Tab-separated table of C-alpha atoms in Angstrom:
chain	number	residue	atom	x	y	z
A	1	UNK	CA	-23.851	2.072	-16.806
A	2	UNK	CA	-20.479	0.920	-15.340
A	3	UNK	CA	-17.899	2.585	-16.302
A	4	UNK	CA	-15.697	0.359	-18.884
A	5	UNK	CA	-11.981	1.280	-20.545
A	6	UNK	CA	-13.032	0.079	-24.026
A	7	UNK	CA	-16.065	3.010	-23.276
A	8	UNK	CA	-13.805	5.365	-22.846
A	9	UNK	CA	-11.663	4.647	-26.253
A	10	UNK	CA	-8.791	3.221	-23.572
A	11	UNK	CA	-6.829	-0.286	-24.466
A	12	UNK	CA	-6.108	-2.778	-21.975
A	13	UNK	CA	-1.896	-2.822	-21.461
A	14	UNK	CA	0.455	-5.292	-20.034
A	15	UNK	CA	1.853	-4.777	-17.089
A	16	UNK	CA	5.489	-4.944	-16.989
A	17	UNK	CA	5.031	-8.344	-18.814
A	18	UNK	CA	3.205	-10.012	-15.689
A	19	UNK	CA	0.676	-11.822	-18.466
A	20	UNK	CA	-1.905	-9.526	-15.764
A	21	UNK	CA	-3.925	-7.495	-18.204
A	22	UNK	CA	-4.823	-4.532	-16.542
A	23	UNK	CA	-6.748	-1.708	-18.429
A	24	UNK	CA	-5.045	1.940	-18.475
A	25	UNK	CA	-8.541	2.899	-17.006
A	26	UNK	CA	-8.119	0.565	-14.117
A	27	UNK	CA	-4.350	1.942	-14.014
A	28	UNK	CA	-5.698	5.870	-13.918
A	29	UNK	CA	-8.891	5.038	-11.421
A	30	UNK	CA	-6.009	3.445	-9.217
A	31	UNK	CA	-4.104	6.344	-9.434
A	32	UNK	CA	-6.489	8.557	-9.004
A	33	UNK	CA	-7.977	7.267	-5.898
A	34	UNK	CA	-4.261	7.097	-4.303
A	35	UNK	CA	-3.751	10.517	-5.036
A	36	UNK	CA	-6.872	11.334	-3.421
A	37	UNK	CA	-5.817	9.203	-0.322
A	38	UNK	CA	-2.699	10.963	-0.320
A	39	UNK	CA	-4.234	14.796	-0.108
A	40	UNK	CA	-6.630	14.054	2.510
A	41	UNK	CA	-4.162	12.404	4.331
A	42	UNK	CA	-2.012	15.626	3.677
A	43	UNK	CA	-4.428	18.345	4.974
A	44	UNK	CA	-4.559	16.939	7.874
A	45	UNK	CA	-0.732	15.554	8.381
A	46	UNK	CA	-0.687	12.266	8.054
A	47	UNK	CA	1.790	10.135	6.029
A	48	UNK	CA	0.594	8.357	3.816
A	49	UNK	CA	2.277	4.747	3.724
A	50	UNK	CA	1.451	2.156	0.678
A	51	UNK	CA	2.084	-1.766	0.667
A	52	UNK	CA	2.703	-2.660	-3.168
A	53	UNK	CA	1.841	-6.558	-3.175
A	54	UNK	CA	2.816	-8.156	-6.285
A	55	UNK	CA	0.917	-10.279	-8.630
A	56	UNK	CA	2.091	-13.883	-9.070
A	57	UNK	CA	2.244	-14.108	-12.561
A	58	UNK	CA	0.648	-18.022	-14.220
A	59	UNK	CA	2.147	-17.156	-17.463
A	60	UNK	CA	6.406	-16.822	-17.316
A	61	UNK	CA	5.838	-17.506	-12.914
A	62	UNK	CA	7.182	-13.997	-11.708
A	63	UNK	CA	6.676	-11.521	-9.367
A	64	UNK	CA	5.266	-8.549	-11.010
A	65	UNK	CA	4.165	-4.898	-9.928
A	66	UNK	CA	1.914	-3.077	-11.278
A	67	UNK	CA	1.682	-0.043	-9.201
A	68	UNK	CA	0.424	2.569	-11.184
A	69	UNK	CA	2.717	5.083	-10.987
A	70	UNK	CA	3.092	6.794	-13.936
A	71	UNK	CA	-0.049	8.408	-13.074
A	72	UNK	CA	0.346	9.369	-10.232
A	73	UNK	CA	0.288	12.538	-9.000
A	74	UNK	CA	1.917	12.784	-5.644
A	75	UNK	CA	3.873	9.716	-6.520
A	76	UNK	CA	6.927	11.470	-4.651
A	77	UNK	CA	5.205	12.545	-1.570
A	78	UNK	CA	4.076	8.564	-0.327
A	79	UNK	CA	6.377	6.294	2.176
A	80	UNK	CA	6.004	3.421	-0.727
A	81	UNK	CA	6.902	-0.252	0.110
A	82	UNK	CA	7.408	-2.834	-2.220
A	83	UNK	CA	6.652	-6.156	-1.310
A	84	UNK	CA	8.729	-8.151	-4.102
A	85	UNK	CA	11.933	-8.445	-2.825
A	86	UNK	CA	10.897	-9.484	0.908
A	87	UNK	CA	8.503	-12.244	-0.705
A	88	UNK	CA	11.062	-13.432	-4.105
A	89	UNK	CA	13.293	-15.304	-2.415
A	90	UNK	CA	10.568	-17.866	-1.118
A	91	UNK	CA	8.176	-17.442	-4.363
A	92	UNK	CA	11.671	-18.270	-6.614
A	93	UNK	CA	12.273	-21.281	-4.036
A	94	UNK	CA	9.179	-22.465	-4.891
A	95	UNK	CA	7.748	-22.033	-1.625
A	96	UNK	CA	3.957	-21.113	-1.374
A	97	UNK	CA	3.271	-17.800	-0.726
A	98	UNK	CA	-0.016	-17.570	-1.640
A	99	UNK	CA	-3.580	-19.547	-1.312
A	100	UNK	CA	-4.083	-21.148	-4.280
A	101	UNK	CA	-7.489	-21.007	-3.626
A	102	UNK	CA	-8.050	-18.080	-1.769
A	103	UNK	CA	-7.529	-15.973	-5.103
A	104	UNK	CA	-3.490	-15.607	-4.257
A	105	UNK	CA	-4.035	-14.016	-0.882
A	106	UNK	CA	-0.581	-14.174	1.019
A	107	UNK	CA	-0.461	-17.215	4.106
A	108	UNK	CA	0.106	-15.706	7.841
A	109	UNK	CA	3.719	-16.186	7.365
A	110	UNK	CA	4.101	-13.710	4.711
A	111	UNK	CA	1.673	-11.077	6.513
A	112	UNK	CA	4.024	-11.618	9.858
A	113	UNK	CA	7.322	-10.719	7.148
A	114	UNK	CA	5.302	-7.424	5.681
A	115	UNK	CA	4.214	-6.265	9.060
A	116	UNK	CA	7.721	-6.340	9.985
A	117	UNK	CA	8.660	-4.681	7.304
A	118	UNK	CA	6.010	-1.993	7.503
A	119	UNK	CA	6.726	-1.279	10.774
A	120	UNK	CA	10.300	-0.902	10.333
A	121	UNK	CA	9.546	1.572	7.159
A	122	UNK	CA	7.398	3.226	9.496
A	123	UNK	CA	9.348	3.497	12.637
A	124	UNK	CA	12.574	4.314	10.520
A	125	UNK	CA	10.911	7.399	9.062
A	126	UNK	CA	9.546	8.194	12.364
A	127	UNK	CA	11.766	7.279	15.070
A	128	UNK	CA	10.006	9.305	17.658
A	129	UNK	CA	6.690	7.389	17.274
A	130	UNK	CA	7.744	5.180	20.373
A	131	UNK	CA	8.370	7.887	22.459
A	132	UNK	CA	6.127	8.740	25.524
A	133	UNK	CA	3.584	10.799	24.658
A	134	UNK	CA	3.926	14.367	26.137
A	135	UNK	CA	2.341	14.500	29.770
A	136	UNK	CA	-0.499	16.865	29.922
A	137	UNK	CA	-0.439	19.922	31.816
A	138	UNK	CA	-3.152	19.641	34.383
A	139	UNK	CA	-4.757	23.379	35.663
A	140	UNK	CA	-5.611	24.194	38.959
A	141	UNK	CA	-9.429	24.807	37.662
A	142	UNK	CA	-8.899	20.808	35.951
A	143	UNK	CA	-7.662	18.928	39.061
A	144	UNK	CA	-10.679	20.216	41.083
A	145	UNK	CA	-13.126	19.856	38.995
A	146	UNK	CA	-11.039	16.241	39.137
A	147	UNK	CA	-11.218	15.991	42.767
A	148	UNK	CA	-14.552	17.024	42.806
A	149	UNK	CA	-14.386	20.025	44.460
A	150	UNK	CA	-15.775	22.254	41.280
């Protein structure tokens, strides 16, 4: 049996008055699963980075979030980026951001804007990401076996 929120005596909230009813178990599964992403990614030292894309809201025609983090565990410990303000100015213009049809996926013009965006987050943390990568020191025993003489 699927797993439902009215199952498991949980109401379905608004979030941040987007008129996008999601369930506090959908909220807490999301969570959950981030925080999960986040400690593997951990153990093995990886950041974690997270693009927050809004919903586009039918009912009052906002931008809303509803990132789930009040549940969230390691909330403090992820490089989080938040789409809104980078897409509002065009969505409040009236420009289309989205496919209508496509179920509100963004149009290759947005995606270009967040990849920027993403990796300038990215490269800001990490500065030394563009670096060379450290040359490798080759052995004796290594660059013979190279030349064929092992």
């Amino acid at each position: 049996l699927p797993l439902e929120a009215s199952n498991l005596g949980l109401s379905t909230v608004e979030v941040a008055s987007s008129g996008s009813a999601v369930t506090e178990y959908q909220a807490r599964l999301t969570a959950r699963l981030l925080d999960e992403l986040y400690w593997e990614c951990h153990k093995h030292h990886i950041p974690l980075v997270v693009l927050n894309i809004p919903n586009a809201s039918t009912k009052n025609g906002t931008l809303q979030s509803n990132f789930p983090f009040a549940y969230m565990r390691y909330r403090h410990q992820i490089i989080y980026v938040d789409a809104t303000p980078f897409i509002r100015p065009y969505y409040d213009a009236h420009i289309q951001v989205q496919w209508e049809s496509w179920h509100g996926h963004w149009r290759p013009w947005v995606h270009h804007i967040m990849g920027r965006v993403l990796a300038d987050t990215i490269l800001s943390r990490f500065p030394d990401l563009l670096s060379a990568p450290p040359t490798p020191k080759v052995t004796s025993e290594a660059s013979n076996k190279a030349a064929g003489a092992g």
